[in-house]
Amino acid sequence: MSRGPYNLIMTKPLGAPLPTIRRLPVYVRILKERHEAGDIWISSDALGRRLDLGAIQVRKDLSSVGAEGKAKHGFPIAETIRVLTEFLGTDDYAEVFLIGAGPLGAAVLADDNVVRHGFKIVAVFDPDRDLSGAEVFGFKVFPLSKMTDLVRRTGVKIAVLAVGPSALREATDVIAATELEGVFDLTGLAPELPKRMVVVREDFGSHLAALAGELGGKRRAER
Amino acid sequence: MSRGPYNLIMTKPLGAPLPTIRRLPVYVRILKERHEAGDIWISSDALGRRLDLGAIQVRKDLSSVGAEGKAKHGFPIAETIRVLTEFLGTDDYAEVFLIGAGPLGAAVLADDNVVRHGFKIVAVFDPDRDLSGAEVFGFKVFPLSKMTDLVRRTGVKIAVLAVGPSALREATDVIAATELEGVFDLTGLAPELPKRMVVVREDFGSHLAALAGELGGKRRAER
DNA sequence: CTGTGTGAAATGATTCACAGCG
DNA sequence: CGCTGTGAATCATTTCACACAG
């Protein structure tokens, strides 16, 4: 999100529709899965079935970012992975900082999917001084104050924000002072961040609520 | 998601557009925030600004589920919370099971947002027999095999799936045997689940990749 | 005036229909 | 045939424009 409200002139095209961009990583994961299983080709239909999407949508998505398939065979798995990850720019953004070494931060560190998608947490920061120097899943925890400098020196462009409410202010202040380009905000508190940064927000609570809402809707519809 | 592909006849109306339903919980959170701060009224504009949404969208969303505002004042916070949570059915779905007591499961248990949105994890299950009986954040961990029976006895309708790849098969088999209505799948592995269940899937990895994709898109657009 | 409420218009995404290729 | 590729049609969501209420 963070698609600003009054976008009068010149809306920027991202090269593909946003929903497509959001599906891309999911394709990549399945493709890698098939690649590891030794498959060479996959049809849009097979790919779609795996994800409850129509074959046509898969083709539209893939073709909109320049991936090409071959009639009769489908899409060449290795090449398609290449095109997709290049489009996603995963390689340019592979190194990520993590802010927050609590249970949520630990879950991010332990998450295979983060690795599977080609990312690497390269440093962990925490506002709590008591945690500095501690180790979480083999990562040494740095004091938050070191981050500004490390962003500059390493050129890392994405941070995952996973702190609790008490440390939020301090964390956002530090982030605002950096040249970071994107923040993955897991706090669920929708903190204000500089407009120049792309922010993706997710939290367990609101997804649960949305799920409950869908269930409630289904129930409503059935009566 | 999990909107089936070939939905030939009779698409079910959920009472409101899906994107709206997904924004509702976010409104609720902000409203509760303001409520606790002692505010009585909030304007659609203030609410929208807090979330990078236009005021009009907020009004459409709220009015589409029956929340009413008053000219000059805005929306009455307490009443609006009531209407929204009733629509979302949070109360009917407040009790949730958690499958998986690893770092990810622990993060869910420790997450304030889950509570803030009105949910309560009422039991934790894990396929790993060694974990059974252990305690995570004050929750006793039950063997997965107990779940089928407990779903029946308690009437819980939602489970959060947070296991690793090795336990996935066992977990999905157990889920499929229950009368659960919704699954919040955090595995990132898109396991097959019965069509009758509403499934919401989220994983850190693909959101990171989508973020990288947006950043890449922005960069592409700037040249 | 400052705000809500809503039909109508605009935008955006998905799905269809069919041409084309191996 | 089996499968891709894509303009055109459909469908969904957002935004606009303006009526109306305190």
Tab-separated table of C-alpha atoms (C1' of nucleotides) in Angstrom, chain A residues 43-44 59-60 63 68-72 74-75, chain D residues 1-9 14-16:
chain	number	residue	atom	x	y	z
A	43	SER	CA	2.351	-25.242	-17.836
A	44	SER	CA	0.429	-22.164	-16.749
A	59	ARG	CA	-0.002	-16.345	-18.329
A	60	LYS	CA	-0.991	-12.676	-18.131
A	63	SER	CA	3.914	-12.309	-19.887
A	68	GLU	CA	7.900	-16.442	-22.252
A	69	GLY	CA	6.544	-19.923	-22.588
A	70	LYS	CA	6.610	-22.366	-25.429
A	71	ALA	CA	3.486	-23.833	-26.925
A	72	LYS	CA	3.030	-27.487	-26.062
A	74	GLY	CA	4.681	-24.513	-21.030
A	75	PHE	CA	7.206	-22.287	-19.307
D	1	DC	C1'	-4.302	-31.128	-30.533
D	2	DG	C1'	-2.124	-28.797	-26.309
D	3	DC	C1'	-0.569	-24.795	-24.815
D	4	DT	C1'	0.933	-19.788	-25.222
D	5	DG	C1'	-0.155	-14.722	-26.148
D	6	DT	C1'	-3.123	-10.852	-26.306
D	7	DG	C1'	-6.810	-7.376	-27.587
D	8	DA	C1'	-11.559	-6.865	-26.199
D	9	DA	C1'	-15.206	-7.496	-22.855
D	14	DT	C1'	-11.998	3.494	-6.299
D	15	DT	C1'	-12.817	8.196	-7.040
D	16	DC	C1'	-15.657	12.070	-8.379
